[in-house]
Coordinates of C-alpha atoms in Angstrom, one line a residue:
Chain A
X1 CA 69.5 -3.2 156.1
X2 CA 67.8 -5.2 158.7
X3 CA 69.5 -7.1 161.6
X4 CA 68.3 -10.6 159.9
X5 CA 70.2 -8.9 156.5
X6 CA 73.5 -8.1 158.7
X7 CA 73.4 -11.6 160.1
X8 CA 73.6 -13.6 156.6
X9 CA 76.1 -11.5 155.7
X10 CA 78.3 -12.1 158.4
X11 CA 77.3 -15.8 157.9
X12 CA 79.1 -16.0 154.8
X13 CA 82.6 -14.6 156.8
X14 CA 82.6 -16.6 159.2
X15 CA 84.4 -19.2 158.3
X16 CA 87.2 -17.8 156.7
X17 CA 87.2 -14.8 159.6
X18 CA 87.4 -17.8 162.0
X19 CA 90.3 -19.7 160.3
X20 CA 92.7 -16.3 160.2
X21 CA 92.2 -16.0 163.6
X22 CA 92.5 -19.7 164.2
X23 CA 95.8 -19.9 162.5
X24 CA 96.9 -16.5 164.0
X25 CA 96.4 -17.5 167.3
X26 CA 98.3 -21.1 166.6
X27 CA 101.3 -19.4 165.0
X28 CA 101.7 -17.0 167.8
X29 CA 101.8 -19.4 170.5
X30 CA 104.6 -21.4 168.4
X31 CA 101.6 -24.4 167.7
X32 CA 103.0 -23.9 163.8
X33 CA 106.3 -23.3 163.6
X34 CA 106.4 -19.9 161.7
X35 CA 109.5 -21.0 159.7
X36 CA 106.6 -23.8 158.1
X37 CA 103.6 -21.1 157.9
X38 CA 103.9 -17.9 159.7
X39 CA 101.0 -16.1 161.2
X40 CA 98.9 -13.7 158.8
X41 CA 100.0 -10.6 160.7
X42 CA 103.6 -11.5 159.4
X43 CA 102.2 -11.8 155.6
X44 CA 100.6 -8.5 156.0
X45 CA 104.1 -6.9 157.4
X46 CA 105.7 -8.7 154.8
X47 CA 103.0 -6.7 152.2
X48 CA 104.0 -3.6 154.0
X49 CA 107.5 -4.1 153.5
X50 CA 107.7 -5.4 150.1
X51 CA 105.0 -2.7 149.0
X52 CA 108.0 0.4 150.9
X53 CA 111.2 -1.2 149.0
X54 CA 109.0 -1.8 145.8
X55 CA 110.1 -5.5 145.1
X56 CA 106.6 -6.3 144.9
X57 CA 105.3 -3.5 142.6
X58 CA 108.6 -4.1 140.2
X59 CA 107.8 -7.5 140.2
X60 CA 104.5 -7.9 139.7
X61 CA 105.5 -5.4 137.0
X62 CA 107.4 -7.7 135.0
X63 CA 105.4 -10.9 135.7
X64 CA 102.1 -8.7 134.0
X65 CA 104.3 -7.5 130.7
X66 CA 105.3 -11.1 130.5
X67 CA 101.8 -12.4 131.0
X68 CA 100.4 -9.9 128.7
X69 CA 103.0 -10.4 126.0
X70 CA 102.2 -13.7 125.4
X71 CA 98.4 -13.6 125.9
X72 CA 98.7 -10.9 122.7
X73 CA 100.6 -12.5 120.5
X74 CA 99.4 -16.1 121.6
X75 CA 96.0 -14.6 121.5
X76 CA 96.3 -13.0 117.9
X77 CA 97.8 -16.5 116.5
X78 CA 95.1 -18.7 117.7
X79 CA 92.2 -16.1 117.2
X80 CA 93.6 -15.9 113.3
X81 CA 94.3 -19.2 113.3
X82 CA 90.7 -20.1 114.3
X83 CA 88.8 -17.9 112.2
X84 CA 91.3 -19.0 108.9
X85 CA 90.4 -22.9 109.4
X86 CA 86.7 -22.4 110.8
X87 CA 85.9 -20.0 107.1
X88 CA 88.4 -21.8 104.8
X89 CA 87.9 -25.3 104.6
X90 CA 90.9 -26.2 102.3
X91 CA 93.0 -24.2 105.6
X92 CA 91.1 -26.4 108.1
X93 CA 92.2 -30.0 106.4
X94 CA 95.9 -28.7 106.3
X95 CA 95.8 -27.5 109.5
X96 CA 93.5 -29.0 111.7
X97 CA 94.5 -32.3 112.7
X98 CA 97.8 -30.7 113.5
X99 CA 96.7 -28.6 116.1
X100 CA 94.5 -30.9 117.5
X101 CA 97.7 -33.2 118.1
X102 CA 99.9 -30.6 119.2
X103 CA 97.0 -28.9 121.6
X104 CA 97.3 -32.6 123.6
X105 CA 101.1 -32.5 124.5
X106 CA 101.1 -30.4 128.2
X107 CA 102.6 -27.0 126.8
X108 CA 104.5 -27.4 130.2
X109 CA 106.2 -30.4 129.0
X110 CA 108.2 -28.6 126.3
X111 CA 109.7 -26.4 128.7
X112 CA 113.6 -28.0 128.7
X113 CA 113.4 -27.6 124.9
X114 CA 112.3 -24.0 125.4
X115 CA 115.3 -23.8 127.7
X116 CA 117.6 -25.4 124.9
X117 CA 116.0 -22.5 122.7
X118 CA 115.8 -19.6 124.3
X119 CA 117.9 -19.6 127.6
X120 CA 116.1 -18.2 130.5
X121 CA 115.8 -14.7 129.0
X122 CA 112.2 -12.8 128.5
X123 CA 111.5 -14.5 125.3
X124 CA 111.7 -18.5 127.3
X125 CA 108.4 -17.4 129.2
X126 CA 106.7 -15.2 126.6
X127 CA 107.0 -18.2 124.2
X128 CA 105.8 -20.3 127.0
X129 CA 103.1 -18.3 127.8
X130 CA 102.1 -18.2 123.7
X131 CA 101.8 -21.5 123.5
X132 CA 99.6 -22.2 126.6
X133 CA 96.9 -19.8 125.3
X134 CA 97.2 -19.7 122.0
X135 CA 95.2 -23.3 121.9
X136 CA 92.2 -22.5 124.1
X137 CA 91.6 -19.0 122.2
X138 CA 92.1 -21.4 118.7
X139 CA 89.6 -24.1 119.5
X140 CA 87.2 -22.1 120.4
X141 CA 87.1 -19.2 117.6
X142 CA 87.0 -21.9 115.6
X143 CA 84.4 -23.9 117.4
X144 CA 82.7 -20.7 117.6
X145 CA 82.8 -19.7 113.6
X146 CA 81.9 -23.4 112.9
X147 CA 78.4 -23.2 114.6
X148 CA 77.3 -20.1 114.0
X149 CA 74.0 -20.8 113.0
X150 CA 74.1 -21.0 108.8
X151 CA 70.6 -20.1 108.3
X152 CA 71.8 -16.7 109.3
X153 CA 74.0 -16.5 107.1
X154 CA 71.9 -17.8 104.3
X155 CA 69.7 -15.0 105.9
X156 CA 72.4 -13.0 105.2
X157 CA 73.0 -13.4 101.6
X158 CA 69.6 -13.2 100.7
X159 CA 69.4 -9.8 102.0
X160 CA 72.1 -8.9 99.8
X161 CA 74.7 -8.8 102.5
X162 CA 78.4 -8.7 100.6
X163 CA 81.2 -11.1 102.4
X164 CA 82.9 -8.7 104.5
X165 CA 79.7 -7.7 106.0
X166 CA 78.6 -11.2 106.5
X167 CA 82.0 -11.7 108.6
X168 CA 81.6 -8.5 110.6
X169 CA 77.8 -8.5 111.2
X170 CA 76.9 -12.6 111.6
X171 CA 80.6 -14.8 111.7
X172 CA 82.0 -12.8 114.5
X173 CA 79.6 -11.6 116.1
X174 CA 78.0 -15.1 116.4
X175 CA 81.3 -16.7 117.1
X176 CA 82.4 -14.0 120.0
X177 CA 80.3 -15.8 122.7
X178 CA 82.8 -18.8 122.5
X179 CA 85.7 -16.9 121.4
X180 CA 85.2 -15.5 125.2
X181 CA 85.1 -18.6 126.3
X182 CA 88.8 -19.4 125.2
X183 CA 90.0 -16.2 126.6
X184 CA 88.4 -17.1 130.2
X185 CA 90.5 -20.5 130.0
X186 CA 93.3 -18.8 128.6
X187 CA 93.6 -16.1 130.8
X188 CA 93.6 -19.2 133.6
X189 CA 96.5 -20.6 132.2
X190 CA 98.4 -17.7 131.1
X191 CA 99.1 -17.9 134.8
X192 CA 99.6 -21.1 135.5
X193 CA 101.8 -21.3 132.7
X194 CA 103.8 -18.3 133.9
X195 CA 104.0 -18.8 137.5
X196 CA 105.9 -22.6 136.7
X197 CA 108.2 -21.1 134.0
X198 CA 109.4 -17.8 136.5
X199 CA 109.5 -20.6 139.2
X200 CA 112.1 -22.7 137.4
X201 CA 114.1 -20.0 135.5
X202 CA 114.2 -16.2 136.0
X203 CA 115.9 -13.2 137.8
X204 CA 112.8 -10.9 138.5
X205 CA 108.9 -11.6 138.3
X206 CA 106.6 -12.8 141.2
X207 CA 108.0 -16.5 140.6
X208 CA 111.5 -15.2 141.0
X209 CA 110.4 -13.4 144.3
X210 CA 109.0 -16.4 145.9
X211 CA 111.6 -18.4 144.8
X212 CA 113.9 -16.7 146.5
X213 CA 112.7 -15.6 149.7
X214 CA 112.3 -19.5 150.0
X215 CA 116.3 -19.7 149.6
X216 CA 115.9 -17.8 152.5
X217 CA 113.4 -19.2 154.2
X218 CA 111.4 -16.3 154.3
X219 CA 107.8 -18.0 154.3
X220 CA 105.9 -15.1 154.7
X221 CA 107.2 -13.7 151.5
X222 CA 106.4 -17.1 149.8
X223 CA 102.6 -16.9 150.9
X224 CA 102.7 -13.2 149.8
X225 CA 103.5 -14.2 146.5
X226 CA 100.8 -16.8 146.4
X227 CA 98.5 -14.5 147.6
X228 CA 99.3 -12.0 145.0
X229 CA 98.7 -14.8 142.4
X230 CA 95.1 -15.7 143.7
X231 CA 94.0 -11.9 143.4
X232 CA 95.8 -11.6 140.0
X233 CA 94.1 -14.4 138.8
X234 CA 90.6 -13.0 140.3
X235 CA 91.7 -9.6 138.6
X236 CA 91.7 -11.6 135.1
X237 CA 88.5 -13.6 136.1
X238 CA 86.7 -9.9 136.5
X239 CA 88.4 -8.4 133.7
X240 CA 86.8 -11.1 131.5
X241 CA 83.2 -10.4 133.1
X242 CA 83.3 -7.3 132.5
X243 CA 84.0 -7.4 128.6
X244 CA 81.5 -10.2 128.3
X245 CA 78.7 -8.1 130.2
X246 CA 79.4 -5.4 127.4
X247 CA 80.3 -7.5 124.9
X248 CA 77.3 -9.8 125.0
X249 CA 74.6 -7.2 126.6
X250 CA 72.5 -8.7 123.5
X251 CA 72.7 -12.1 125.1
X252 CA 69.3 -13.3 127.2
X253 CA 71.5 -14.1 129.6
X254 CA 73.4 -10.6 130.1
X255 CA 69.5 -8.7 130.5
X256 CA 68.3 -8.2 133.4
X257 CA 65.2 -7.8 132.6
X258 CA 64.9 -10.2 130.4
X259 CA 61.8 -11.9 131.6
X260 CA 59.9 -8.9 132.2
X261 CA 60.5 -7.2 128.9
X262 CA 57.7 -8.4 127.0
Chain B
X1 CA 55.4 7.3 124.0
X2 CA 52.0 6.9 125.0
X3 CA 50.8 8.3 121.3
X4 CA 52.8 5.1 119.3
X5 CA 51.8 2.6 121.8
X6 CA 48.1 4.0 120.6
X7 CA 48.9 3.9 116.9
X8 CA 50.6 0.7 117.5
X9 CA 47.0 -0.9 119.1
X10 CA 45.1 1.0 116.6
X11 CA 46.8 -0.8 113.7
X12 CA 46.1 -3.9 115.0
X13 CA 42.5 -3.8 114.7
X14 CA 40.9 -6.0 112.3
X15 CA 41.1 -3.3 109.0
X16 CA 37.9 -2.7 107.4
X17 CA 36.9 -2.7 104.0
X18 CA 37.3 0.8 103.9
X19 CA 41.2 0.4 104.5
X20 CA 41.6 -1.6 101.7
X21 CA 40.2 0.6 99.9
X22 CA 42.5 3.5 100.2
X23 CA 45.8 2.0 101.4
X24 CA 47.2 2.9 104.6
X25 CA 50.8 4.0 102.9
X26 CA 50.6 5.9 99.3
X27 CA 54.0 6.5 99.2
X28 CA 55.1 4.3 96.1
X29 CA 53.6 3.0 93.4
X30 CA 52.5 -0.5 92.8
X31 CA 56.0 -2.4 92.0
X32 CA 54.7 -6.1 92.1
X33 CA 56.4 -8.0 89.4
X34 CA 55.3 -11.4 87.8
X35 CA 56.8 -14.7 88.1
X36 CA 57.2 -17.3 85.3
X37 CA 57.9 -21.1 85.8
X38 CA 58.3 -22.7 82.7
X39 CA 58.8 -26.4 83.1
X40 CA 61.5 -26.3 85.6
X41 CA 62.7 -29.2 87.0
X42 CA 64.7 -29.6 90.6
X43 CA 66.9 -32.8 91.0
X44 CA 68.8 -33.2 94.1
X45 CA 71.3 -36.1 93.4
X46 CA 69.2 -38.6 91.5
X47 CA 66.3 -37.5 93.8
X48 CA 63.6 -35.5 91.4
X49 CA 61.9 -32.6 94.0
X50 CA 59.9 -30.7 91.3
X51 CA 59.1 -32.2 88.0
X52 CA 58.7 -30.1 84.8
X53 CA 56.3 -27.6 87.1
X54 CA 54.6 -25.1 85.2
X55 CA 52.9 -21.8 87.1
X56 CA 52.6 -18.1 85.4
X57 CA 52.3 -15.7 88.6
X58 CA 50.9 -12.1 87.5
X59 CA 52.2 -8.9 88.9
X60 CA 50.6 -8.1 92.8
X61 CA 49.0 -11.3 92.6
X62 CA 48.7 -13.3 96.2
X63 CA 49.2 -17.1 95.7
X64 CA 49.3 -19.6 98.4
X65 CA 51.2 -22.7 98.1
X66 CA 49.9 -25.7 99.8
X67 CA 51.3 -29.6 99.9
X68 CA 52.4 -32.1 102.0
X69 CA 55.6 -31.7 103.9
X70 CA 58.2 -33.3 101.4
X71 CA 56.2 -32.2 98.2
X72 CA 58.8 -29.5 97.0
X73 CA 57.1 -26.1 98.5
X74 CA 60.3 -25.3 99.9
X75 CA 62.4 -25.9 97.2
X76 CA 60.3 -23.8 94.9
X77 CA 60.7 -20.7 97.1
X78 CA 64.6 -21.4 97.0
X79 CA 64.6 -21.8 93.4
X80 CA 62.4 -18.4 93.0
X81 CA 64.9 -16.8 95.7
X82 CA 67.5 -17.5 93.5
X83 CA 69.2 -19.8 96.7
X84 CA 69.2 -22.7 94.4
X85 CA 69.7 -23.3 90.6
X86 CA 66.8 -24.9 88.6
X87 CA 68.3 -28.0 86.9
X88 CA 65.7 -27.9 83.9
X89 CA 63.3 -25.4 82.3
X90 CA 63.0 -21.3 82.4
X91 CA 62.4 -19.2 86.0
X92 CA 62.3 -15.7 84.9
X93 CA 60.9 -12.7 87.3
X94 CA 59.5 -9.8 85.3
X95 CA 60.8 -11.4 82.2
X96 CA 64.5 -11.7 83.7
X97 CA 65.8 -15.3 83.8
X98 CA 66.5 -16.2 87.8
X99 CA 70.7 -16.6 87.9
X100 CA 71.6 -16.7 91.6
X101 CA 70.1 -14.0 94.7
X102 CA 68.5 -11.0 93.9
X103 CA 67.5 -7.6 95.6
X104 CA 63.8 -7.4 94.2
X105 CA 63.1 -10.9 96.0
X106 CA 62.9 -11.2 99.6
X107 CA 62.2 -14.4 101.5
X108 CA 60.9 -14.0 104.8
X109 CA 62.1 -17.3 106.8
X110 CA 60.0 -19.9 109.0
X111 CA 62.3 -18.4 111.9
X112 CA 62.6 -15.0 112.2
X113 CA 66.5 -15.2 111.7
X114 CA 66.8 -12.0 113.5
X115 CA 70.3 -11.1 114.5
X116 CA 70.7 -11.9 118.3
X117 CA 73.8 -9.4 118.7
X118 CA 71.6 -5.7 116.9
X119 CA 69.2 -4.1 117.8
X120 CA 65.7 -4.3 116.2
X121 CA 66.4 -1.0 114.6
X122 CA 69.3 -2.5 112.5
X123 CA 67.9 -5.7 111.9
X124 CA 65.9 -4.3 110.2
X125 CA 68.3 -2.0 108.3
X126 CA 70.2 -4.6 107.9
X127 CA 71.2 -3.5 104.1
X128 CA 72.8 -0.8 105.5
X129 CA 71.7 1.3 102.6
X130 CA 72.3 5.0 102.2
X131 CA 69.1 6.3 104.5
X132 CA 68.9 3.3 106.3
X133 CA 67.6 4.4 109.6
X134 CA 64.5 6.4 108.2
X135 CA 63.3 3.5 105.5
X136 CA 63.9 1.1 109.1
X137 CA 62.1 3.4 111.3
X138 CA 59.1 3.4 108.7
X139 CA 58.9 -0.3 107.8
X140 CA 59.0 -0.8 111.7
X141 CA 56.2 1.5 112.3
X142 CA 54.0 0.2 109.2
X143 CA 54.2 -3.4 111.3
X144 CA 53.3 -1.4 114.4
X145 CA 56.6 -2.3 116.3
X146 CA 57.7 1.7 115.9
X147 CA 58.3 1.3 120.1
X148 CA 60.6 -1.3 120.0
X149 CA 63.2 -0.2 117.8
X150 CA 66.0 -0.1 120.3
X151 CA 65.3 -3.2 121.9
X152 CA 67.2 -6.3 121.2
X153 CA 65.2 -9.3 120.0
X154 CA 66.2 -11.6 122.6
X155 CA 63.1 -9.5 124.3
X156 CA 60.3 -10.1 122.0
X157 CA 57.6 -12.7 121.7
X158 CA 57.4 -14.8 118.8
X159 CA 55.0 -13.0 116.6
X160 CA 56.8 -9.3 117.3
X161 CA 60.5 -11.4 115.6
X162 CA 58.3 -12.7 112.6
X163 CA 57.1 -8.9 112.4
X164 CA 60.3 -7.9 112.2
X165 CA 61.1 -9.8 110.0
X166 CA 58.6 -8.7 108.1
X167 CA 59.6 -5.2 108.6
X168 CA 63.2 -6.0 107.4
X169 CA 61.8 -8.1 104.2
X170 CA 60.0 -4.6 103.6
X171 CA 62.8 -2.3 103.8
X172 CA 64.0 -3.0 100.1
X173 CA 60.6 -2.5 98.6
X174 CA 60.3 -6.0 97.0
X175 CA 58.5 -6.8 93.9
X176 CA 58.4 -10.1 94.9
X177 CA 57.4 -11.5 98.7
X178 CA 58.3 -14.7 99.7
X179 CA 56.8 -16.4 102.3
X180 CA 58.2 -20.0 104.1
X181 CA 55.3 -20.6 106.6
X182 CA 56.3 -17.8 108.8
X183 CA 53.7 -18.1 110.6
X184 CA 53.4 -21.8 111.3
X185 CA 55.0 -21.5 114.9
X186 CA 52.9 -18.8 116.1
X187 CA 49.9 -19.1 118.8
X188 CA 46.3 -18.7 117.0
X189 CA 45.4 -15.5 118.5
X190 CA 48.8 -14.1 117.2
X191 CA 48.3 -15.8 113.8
X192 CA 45.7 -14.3 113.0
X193 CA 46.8 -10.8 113.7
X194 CA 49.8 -11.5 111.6
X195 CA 47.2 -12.2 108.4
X196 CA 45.4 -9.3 108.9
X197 CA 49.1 -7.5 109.3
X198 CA 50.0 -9.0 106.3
X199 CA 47.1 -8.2 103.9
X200 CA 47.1 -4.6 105.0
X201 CA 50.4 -3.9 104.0
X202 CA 50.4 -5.8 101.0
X203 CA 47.6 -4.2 100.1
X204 CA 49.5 -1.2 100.0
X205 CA 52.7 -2.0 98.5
X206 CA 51.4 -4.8 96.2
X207 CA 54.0 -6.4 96.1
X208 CA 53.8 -10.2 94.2
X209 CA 53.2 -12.6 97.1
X210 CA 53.7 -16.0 97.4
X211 CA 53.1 -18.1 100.6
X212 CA 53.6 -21.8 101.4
X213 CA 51.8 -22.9 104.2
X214 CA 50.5 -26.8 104.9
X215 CA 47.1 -25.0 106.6
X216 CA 44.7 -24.4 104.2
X217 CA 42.3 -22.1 106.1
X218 CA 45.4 -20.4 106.3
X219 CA 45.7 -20.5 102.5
X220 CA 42.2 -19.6 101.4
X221 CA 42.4 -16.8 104.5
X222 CA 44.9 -14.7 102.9
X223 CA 45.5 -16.0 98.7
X224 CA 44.0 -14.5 95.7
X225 CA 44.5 -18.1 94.0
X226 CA 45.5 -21.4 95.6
X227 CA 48.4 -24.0 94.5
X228 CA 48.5 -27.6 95.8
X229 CA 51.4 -29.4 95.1
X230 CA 51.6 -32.9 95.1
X231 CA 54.9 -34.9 94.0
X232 CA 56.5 -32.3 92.5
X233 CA 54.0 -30.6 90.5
X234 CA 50.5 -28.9 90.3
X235 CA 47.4 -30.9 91.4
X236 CA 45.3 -27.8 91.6
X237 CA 45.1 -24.5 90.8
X238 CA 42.2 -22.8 92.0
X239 CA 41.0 -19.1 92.1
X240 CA 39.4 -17.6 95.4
X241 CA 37.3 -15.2 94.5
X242 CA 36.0 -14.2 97.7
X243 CA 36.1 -10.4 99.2
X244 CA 38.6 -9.9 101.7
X245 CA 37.9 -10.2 105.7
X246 CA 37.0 -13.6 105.2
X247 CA 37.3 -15.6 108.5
X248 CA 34.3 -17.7 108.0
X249 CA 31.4 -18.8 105.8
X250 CA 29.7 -21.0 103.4
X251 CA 32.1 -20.2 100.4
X252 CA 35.2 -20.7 102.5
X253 CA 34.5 -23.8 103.8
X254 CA 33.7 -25.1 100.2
X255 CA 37.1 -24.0 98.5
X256 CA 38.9 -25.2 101.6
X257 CA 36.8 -28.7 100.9
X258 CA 37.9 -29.0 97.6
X259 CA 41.8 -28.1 98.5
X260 CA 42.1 -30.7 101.1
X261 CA 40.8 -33.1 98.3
X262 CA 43.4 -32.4 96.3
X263 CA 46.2 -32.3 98.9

């Protein structure tokens, strides 16, 4: 690496290297009140601590089965859902307009009805959680199924391909590109979703956590927990890279070499 | 490596008269089958496409199609795919009325269609039929692509999809060829490489060809007999009777003369 190489490198971290030390340097000599934001050395002690008693790793346990729980099953639903109304068009006219109303009321709106329903027990937030992805991964399997391109398909036929092989070798595959899609924006709102319904009602979880170190004023456990949202939500962001790189390696835009190639 | 990408060069040298002659592939017997069009008729809504068109196609024979866009040289190929019902008259294929798609007919599209999301290996095997991967590997190497059967199409130029396709439409051994201008989108140079392609291999498998094309160099190029058709039915049906390898010349010009006079 040459020195010009090191240089734009550490170009890119110096802003943020700056403000850590900016705000370090504030909170230590009282500028911020550390009750309001405390300095990042006490977030990082509060990691240490939190990582020893094992609140955090119990927590951020529970928040992930929650998380996951309803991205399955909300998942599965819209996914089936999708694919039933995009092939089946009798399915699509029962169904369809329905969803499309429903998908327009904030998921997060319903939640003193899910309360009414379910308590504040596990199933409250894993219904929650359902319902926030289960319309991003439904719009766009069946977005996705709709426009796959029908002269493959027709292709398809004519080379004698039998339904089940059309749906596994053309419809899907063509349709996974934007079924991805939904799970990106779902993924983003599984989240979002679950961070406000552990923040209102729960007894464990990362929302629980900060929640209550704030009945205790303990900011630096309150930043920890945001903190451990952003790099849970970055963790989601790369898991979903990484299928589409395999997933999609056909795609021009997953080859590397795609230019070169011919 | 080196030894395919020489075969592969090799094969797309202009074949002589001597390759016609003894076919580059012996391995099955001629399997072209005729096609019969007995006053059909095609109707779309009140809208009449073909009108009580009459055409007897022999066995191996190479016809081209030729027309204006919008005179029904589309809707025939459905109708002969078995894509489309007729709405009046007979369309039998070896003597076997047409009723829906059929494995003996295979329509090579004016896109390649190629499946983004396989490989060209099982594109091209895309029956999936017991033996699959030899019959692909073969049909790949007869279009000279043997190289580039683990690479996925989003790779290849235009001409090496429509050979593919080509080599997929081969697979099944089809009696009957069907050709949608496949070649309309393609650069001169490449064009004409895919003719010569073309005539070599169906000068080995024999199949029954029939091509639609609006260029009628392209037509009298490549067709044993020519077919104009003009609002739904047969202005001209002309033999060409000219040896193969016929790029140029006096002849040529004249039949393509009086085809564009009947277009």
């Amino acid at each position: 690496m040459t020195l010009n190489k090191i240089l734009d490198k550490a170009l890119t971290w110096l802003v943020p290297v700056a403000i850590l030390v900016l705000w370090e340097v504030s909170a230590r000599s009282g500028i911020l009140a550390a009750r309001l934001l405390p300095a990042p050395s006490s977030v990082a002690l509060a990691f240490i601590a939190t990582l020893r008693d094992g609140s955090l790793w119990a927590n951020t346990l529970i928040s992930g089965e929650r998380a996951l729980k309803g991205l399955a099953i909300g998942g599965i639903l819209g996914f089936l859902l999708g694919m039933l109304n995009g092939l089946w068009p009798p399915a699509e006219k029962l169904l369809d307009s329905s969803m499309q109303m429903l998908r327009n009321v904030p998921h997060l709106a319903i939640i003193p009805l899910v309360i009414l329903w379910f308590g504040i027990d596990e199933a409250a937030k894993i219904f929650l959680v359902t319902i926030g992805v289960l319309f991003p991964i439904y719009l766009n399997t069946y977005h996705g199924v709709r426009t796959v391109d029908r002269g493959l398909i027709e292709m398809g036929r004519v080379y004698g391909l039998k339904p089940t092989a059309l749906l596994w070798r053309i419809i899907l595959p063509g349709a996974l590109p934007s079924i991805l899609v939904g799970l990106r924006y779902a993924l983003g709102i599984m989240w979002l979703t679950l961070i406000v319904a552990e923040t209102i009602s729960a007894s464990s979880g990362l929302g629980y956590m900060t929640m209550n170190a704030r009945e205790f004023m303990q900011t630096d456990i309150v930043l920890l927990g945001i903190i451990v949202y952003a790099l849970l939500g970055k963790l989601a962001d790369v898991a979903t890279r990484w299928i589409e790189k395999r997933a999609l390696a056909w795609h021009p835009s997953y080859q590397e070499n795609a230019g070169a190639a011919i | 490596m080196n030894s395919v990408a020489q075969l592969k060069l090799k094969r797309l040298e202009p074949p002589d008269e001597e390759e016609f002659a003894t076919p580059v592939a012996e391995r099955e017997s001629a399997l072209g089958l005729p096609v019969t069009l007995n006053k059909i008729s095609k109707r779309f809504g009140g809208r009449s496409v073909l009108n009580t068109l009459s055409l007897s196609i022999e066995a191996s024979e190479f016809v081209a199609v030729v027309g204006r866009s919008g005179c029904g040289k589309t809707t025939l190929l459905r109708l002969i795919t078995g894509l489309d019902p007729v709405s009046d008259g007979h369309l039998a294929i070896a003597g076997d009325e047409v009723r829906g798609l059929q494995g003996r007919v295979r329509l090579l599209f004016q896109d390649a269609r190629l499946l983004m999301w396989q490989r060209v290996l099982n594109n091209v095997g895309i029956s999936r039929d017991t033996g699959w991967r030899e019959t692909a590997k073969q049909a790949l190497q007869d279009v000279g692509l043997a190289d580039r059967a683990q690479d996925w199409p989003a790779v290849l130029s235009g001409g090496q999809k429509q050979r593919v396709a080509l080599a997929r439409a081969l697979v099944s051994r089809p009696g009957v060829l069907l050709l949608d201008e496949p070649f309309g989108a393609l650069d001169a140079l490449t064009r004409a490489e895919m003719h010569e392609l073309l005539i070599r291999i169906w000068s080995a498998h024999r199949f029954t060809t029939i091509l639609i094309t609006h260029d009628v160099a392209e037509a009298v190029t490549l067709a044993d007999r020519i077919i104009v058709l003009r609002d739904g039915n047969v202005a001209l049906d002309q033999k060409v009777d000219l040896p193969r390898h016929r790029r140029s010349g006096a002849e040529a010009a004249r039949l393509q003369n009086i085809v564009l006079g009947h277009v």
